C-alpha positions as a printed NumPy array, in Angstrom:
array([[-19.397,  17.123,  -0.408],
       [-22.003,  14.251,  -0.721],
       [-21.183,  10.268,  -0.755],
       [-21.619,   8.788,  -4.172],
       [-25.149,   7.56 ,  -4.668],
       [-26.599,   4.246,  -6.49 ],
       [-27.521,   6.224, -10.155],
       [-24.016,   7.987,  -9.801],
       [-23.634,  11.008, -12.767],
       [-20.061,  11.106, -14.764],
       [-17.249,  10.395, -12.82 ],
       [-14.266,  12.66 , -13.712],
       [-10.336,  12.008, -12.897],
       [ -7.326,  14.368, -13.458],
       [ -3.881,  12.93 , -12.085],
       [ -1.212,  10.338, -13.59 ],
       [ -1.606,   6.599, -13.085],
       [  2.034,   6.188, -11.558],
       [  0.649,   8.155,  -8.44 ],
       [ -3.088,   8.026,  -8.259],
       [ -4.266,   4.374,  -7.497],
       [ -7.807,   5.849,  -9.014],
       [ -7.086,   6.693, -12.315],
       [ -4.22 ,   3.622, -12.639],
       [ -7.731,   1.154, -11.458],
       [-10.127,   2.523, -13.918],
       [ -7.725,   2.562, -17.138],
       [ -4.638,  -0.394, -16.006],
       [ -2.785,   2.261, -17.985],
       [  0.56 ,   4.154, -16.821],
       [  1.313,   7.481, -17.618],
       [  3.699,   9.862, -15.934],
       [  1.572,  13.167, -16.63 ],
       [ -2.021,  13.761, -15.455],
       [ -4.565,  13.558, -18.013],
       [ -8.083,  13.426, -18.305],
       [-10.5  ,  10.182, -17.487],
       [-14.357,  10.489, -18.059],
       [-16.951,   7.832, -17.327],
       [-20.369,   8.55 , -18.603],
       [-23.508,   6.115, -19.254],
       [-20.909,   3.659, -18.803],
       [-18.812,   4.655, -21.336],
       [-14.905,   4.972, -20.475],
       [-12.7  ,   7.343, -21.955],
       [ -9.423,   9.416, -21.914],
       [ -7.733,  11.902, -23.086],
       [ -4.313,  11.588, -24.246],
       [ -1.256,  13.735, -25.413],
       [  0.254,  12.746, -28.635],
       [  3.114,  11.262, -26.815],
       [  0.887,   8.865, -25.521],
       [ -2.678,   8.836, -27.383],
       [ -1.365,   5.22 , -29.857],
       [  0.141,   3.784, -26.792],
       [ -3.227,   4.38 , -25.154],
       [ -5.238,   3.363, -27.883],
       [ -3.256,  -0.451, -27.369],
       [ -3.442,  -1.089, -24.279],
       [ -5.617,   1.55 , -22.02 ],
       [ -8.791,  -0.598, -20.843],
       [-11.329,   2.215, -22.114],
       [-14.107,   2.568, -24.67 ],
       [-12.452,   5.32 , -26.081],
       [ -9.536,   7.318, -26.063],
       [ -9.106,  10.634, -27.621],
       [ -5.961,  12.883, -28.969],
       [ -5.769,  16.106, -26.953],
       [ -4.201,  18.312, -29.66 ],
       [ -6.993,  17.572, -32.198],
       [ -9.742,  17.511, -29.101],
       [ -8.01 ,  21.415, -28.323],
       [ -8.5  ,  22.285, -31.972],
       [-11.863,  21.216, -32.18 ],
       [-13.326,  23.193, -29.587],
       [-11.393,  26.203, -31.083],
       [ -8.58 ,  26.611, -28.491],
       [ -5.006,  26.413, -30.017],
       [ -2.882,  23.422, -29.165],
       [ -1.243,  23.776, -25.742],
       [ -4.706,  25.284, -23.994],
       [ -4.57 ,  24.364, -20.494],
       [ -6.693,  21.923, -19.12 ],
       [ -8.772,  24.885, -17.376],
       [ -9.363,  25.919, -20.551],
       [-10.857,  23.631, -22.554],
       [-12.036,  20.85 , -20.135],
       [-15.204,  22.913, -19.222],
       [-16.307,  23.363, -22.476],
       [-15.432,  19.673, -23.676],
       [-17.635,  18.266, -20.317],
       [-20.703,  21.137, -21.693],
       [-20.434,  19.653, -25.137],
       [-20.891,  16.507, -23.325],
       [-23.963,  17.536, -21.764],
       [-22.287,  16.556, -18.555],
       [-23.739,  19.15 , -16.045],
       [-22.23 ,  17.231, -12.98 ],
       [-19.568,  15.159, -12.217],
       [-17.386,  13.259,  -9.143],
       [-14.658,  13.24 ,  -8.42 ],
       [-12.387,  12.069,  -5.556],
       [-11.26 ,  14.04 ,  -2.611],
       [ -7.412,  14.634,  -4.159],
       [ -9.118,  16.345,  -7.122],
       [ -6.919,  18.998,  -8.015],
       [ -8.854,  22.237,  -6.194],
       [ -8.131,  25.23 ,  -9.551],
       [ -9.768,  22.997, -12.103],
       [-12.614,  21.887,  -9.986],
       [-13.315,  25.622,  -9.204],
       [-12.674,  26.032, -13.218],
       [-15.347,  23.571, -13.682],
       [-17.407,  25.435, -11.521],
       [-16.915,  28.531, -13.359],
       [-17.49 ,  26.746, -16.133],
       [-21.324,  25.661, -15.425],
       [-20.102,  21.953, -14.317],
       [-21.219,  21.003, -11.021],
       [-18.057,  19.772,  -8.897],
       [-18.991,  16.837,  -6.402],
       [-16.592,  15.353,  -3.951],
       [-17.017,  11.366,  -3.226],
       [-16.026,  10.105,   0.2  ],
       [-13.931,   6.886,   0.688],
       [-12.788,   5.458,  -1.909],
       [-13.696,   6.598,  -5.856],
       [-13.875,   2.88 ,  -6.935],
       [-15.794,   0.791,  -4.483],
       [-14.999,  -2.354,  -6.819],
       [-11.33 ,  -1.878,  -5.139],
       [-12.807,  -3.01 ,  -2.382],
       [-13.537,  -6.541,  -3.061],
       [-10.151,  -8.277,  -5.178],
       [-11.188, -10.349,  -8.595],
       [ -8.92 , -13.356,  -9.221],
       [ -6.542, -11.61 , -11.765],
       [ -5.944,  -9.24 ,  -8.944],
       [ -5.294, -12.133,  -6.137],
       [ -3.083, -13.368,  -9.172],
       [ -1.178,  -9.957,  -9.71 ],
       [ -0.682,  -9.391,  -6.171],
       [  0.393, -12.819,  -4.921],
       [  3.065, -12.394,  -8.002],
       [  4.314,  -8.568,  -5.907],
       [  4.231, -10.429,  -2.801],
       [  6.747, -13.119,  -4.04 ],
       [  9.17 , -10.568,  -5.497],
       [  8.419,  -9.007,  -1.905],
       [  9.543, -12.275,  -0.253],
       [ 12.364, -12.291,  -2.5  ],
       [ 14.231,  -8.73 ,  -0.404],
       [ 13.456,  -9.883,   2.883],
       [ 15.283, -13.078,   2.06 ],
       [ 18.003, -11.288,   0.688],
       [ 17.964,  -9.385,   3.97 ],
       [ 18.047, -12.175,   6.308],
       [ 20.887, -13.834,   4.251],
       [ 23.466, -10.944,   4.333],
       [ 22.908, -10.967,   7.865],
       [ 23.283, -14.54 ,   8.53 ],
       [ 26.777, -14.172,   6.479],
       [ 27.939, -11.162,   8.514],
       [ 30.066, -11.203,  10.885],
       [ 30.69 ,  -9.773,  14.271],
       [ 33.44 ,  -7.287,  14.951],
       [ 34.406,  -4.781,  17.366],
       [ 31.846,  -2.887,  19.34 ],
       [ 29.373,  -6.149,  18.36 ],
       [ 29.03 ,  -3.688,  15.074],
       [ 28.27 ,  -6.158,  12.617],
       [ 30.902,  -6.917,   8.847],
       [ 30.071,  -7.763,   5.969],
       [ 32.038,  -7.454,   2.314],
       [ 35.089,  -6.178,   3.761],
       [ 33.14 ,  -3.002,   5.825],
       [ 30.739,  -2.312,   8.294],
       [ 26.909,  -3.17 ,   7.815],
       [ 24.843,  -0.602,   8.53 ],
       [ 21.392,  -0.293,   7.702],
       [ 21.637,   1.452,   4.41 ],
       [ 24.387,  -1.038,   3.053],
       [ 21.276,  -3.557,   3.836],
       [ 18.8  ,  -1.912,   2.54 ],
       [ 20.204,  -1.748,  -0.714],
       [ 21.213,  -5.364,  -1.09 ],
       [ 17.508,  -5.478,  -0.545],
       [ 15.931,  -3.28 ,  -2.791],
       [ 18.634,  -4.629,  -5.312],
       [ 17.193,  -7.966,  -4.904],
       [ 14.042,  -7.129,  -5.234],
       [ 14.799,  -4.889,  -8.503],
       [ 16.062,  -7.827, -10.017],
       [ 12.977,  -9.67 ,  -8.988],
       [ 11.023,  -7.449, -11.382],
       [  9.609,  -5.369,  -8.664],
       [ 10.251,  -1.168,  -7.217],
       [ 11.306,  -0.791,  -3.782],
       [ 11.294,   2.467,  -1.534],
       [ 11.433,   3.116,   2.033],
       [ 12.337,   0.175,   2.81 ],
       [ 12.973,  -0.858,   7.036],
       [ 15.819,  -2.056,   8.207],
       [ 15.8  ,  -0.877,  11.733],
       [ 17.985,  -2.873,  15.116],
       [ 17.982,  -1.883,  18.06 ],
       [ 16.197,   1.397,  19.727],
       [ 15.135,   2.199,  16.438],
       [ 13.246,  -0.658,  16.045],
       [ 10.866,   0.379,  18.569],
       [  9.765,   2.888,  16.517],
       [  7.497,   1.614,  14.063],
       [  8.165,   3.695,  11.018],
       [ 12.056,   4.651,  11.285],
       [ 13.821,   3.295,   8.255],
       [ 17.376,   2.54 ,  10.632],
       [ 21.201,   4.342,   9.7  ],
       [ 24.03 ,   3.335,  10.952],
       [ 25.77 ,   0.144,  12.245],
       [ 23.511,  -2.671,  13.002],
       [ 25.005,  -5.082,  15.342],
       [ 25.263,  -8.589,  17.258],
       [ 22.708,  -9.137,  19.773],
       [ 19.948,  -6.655,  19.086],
       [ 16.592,  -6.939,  17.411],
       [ 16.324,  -6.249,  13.474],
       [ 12.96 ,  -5.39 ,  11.991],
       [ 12.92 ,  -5.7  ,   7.787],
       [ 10.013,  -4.12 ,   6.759],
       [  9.825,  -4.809,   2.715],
       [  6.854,  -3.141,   0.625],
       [  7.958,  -3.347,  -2.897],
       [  5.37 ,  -2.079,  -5.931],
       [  5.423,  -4.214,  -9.122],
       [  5.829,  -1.312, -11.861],
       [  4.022,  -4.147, -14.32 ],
       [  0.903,  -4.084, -12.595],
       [  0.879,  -1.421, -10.034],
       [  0.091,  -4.032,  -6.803],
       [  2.268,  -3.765,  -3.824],
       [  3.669,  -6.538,  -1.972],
       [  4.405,  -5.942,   1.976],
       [  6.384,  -8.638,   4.471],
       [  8.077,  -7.946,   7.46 ],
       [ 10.103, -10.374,   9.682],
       [ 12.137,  -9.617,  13.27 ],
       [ 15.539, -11.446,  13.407],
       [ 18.798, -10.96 ,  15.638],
       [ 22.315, -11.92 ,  14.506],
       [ 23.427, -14.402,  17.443],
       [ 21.738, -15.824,  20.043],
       [ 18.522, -13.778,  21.303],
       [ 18.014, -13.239,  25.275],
       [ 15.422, -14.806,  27.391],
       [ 13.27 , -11.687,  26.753],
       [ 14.025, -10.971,  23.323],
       [ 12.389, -14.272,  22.632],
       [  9.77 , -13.606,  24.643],
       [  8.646, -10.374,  22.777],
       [  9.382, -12.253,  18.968],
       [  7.506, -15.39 ,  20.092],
       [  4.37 , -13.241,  21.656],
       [  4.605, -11.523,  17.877],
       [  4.73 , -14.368,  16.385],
       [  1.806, -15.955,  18.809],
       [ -0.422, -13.411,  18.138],
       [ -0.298, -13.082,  14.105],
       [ -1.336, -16.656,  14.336],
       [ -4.19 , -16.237,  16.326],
       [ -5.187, -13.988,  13.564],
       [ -4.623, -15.853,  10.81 ],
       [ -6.222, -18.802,  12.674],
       [ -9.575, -16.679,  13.27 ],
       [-10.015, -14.12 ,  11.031],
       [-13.023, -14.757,   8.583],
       [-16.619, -13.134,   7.297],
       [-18.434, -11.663,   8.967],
       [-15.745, -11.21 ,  11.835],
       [-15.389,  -7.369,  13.366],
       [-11.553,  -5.76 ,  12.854],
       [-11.875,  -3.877,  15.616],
       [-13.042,  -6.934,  18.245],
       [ -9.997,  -8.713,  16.957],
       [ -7.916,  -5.89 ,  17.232],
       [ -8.779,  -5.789,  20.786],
       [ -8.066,  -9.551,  21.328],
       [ -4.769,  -8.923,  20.069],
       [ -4.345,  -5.902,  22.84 ],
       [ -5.255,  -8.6  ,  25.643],
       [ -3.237, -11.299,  24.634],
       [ -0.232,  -8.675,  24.914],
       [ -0.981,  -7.552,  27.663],
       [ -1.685, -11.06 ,  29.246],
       [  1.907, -11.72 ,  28.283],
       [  3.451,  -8.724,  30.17 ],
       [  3.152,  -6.454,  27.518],
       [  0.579,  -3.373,  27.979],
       [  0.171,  -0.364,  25.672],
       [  1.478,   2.599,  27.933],
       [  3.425,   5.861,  27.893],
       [  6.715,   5.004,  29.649],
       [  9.088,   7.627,  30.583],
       [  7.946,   9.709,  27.562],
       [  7.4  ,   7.829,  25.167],
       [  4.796,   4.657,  23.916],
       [  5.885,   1.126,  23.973],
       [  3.667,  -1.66 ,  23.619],
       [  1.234,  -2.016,  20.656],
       [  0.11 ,   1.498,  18.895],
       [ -0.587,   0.767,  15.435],
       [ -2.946,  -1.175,  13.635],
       [ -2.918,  -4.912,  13.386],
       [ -3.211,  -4.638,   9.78 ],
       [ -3.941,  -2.274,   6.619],
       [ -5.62 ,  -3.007,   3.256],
       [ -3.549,  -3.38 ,   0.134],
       [ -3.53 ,  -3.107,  -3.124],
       [ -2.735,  -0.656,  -5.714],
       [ -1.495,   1.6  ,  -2.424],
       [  0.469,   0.218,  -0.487],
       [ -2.237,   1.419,   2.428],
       [ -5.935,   1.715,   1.226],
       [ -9.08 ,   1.284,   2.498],
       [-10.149,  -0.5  ,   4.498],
       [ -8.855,  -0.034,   7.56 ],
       [ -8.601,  -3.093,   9.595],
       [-10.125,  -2.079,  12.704],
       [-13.354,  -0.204,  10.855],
       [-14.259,  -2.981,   8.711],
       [-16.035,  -6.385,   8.742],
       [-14.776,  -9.056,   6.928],
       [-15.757, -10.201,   3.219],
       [-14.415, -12.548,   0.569],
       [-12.393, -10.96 ,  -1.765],
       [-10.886,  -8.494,   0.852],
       [ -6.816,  -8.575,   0.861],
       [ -5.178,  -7.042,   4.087],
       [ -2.235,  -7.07 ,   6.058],
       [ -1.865,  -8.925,   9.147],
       [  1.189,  -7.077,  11.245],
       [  0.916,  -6.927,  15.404],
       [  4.29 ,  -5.653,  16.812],
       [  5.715,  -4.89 ,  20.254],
       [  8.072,  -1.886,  20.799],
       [  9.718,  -2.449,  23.947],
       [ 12.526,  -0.131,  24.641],
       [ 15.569,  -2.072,  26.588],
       [ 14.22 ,  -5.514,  24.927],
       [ 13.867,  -4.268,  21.382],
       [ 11.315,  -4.245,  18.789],
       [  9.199,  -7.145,  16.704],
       [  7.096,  -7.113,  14.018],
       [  5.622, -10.008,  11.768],
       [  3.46 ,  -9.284,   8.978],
       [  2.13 , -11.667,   6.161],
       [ -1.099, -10.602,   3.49 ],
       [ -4.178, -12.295,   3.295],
       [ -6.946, -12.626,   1.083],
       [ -9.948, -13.401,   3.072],
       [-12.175, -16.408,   1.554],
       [-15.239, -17.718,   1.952],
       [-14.313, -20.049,   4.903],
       [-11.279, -17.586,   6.671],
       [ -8.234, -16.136,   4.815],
       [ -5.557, -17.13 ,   2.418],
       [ -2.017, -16.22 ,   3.398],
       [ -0.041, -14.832,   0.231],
       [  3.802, -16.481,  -0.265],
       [  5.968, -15.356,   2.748],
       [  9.904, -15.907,   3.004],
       [ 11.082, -18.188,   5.344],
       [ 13.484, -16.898,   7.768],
       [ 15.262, -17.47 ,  10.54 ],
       [ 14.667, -15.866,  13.986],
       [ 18.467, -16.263,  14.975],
       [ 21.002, -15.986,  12.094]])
């Protein structure tokens, strides 16, 4: 496998845009199915079933698109010839000898191709380097996901604040307990009528806040740290919108404000510095100091971490995490990222905040957040 170089050859892509970021970038075109994507001499085009080839033919952003039943025919295979089949022989009448392909390139047909006289090459990182650096329709698109975004976590926050507190500090709401599913779905409700796609969303209080990627079940209640992690995808565009806030219901404890404010402290000290130029991984570290300087060190404590062991941010776009990763890259215009340092304390709780930024010439612009309440 060899990086891409300057005079790349064809570029090749086999997958469906709902699921491969790649294919979805290089057409703006969804399709459930995988079908075929070809770049050559600068040329764009695909290859679409019947079901989809005048639908493609409207709106795919491609040179040319072609039907795959007459393509089959024409090479002399009858219709419904796999892709195995027929794709060597369509790249050979091509003259493409070579092409790229990403690393998630399905392994049979490359080794088809291969069979089939077509050198296979693998590119490292990502396919489209373009995806890289965000053009103002994108900044547009995404700052549109990360209001719908804004729109479940404040959703969230309210059902909460109307709860109430019953036995057990278990927390009511609509005539039942509230658990962290019942919230989840008011907030991926919300944010379906917002015009966006939620999944996976985090709604996690308590002990399970203090690790990172648990989703929560059961009763949330009174008194305890609640994380709502909200990454919605906006099926009109693709872009995903991610927002988390920390909140308690009631009145938090000496140290529960301690670990929310040090969050809170230390996404603003990114915000506040991040710009071009600027190393991730130096102010990755300064956000490691600053915690621990507050009384908060990364450590393994009686088997298990607490501190801060994840990133302080992720980049985003048409996955929800893509390249580049915060602490490997410097810092250019056009770049959008997540900005997200937690604590995970066990016996105090756990806090995240996390807004998305677009870094500028001059530092970063912060996307639309929701404004919520720490104490509800």
């Amino acid at each position: 496998m060899k990086k891409r170089g300057v005079k790349a050859p064809a570029r090749l892509l086999y997958a469906d845009s709902e699921r491969s970021a790649d294919i979805l970038y290089a057409t703006r075109f969804f399709v459930p199915d995988p079908f075929v994507f070809l770049e050559q001499g600068g040329r764009r085009l695909v290859v679409l079933s019947d079901l989809e080839v005048d639908r493609g033919r409207k709106t795919a952003k491609v040179d040319e698109v072609l039907a795959l039943s007459d393509l089959v025919r024409g090479l002399g295979f009858p219709v419904g010839a796999s892709v195995f089949q027929w794709l060597p022989v369509f790249l050979k009448k091509r003259r493409v000898k070579r092409v790229e392909v990403p690393f998630d390139f399905p392994l049979g047909l490359a080794r088809a191709l291969e069979a089939g006289g077509v050198r296979v090459d693998g590119v490292e990182g990502m396919f489209w380097e373009e995806r890289l650096r965000k053009g103002a329709d994108e900044l547009r698109q995404m700052r549109r996901a990360q209001k719908i975004t804004a729109v479940g976590v404040e959703r969230g926050a309210e059902v909460l604040k109307a709860a109430t507190v019953g036995a057990g500090r278990k927390l009511q709401w609509g005539g039942a307990v509230l658990t962290s599913e019942r919230l989840r779905a008011e907030i991926d409700s919300a944010v379906l009528r917002a015009g966006g796609m939620a999944a996976n969303t985090i709604v996690a209080g308590g002990l399970q806040a203090c690790d990172p990627h648990e989703r929560g079940s059961g009763p949330l209640k009174a008194g305890e740290l609640i994380i709502l992690d909200v990454f919605p995808r906006d099926p009109s565009t693709g872009y995903f919108g991610d927002m988390t806030r920390t909140v308690i219901k009631g009145k938090a404890s000496d140290a529960q404000r301690h670990l929310w404010e040090t969050v809170c402290a230390a996404q603003r000290m990114v915000l506040r510095t991040m710009k071009p130029g600027m190393e991730g991984a130096g102010l990755h570290r300064r956000v490691q100091e600053y915690f621990v300087a507050q009384g908060f060190p990364t450590e393994i404590h009686e088997g298990r971490w607490r501190g801060f062991f994840h990133g302080t941010g992720h980049g985003l776009g048409l996955e929800l995490h893509e390249e580049p990763r915060f602490s490997k890259t410097s810092f250019f215009p056009g770049q959008v990222l997540t900005v997200e340092p937690g604590l995970y304390w066990p016996g105090v709780g756990g806090a995240r905040m996390e807004d998305v930024v677009a870094v500028t010439e001059k530092g970063v612009s912060v996307f639309p957040g929701a404004r919520v309440e720490f104490e509800l």
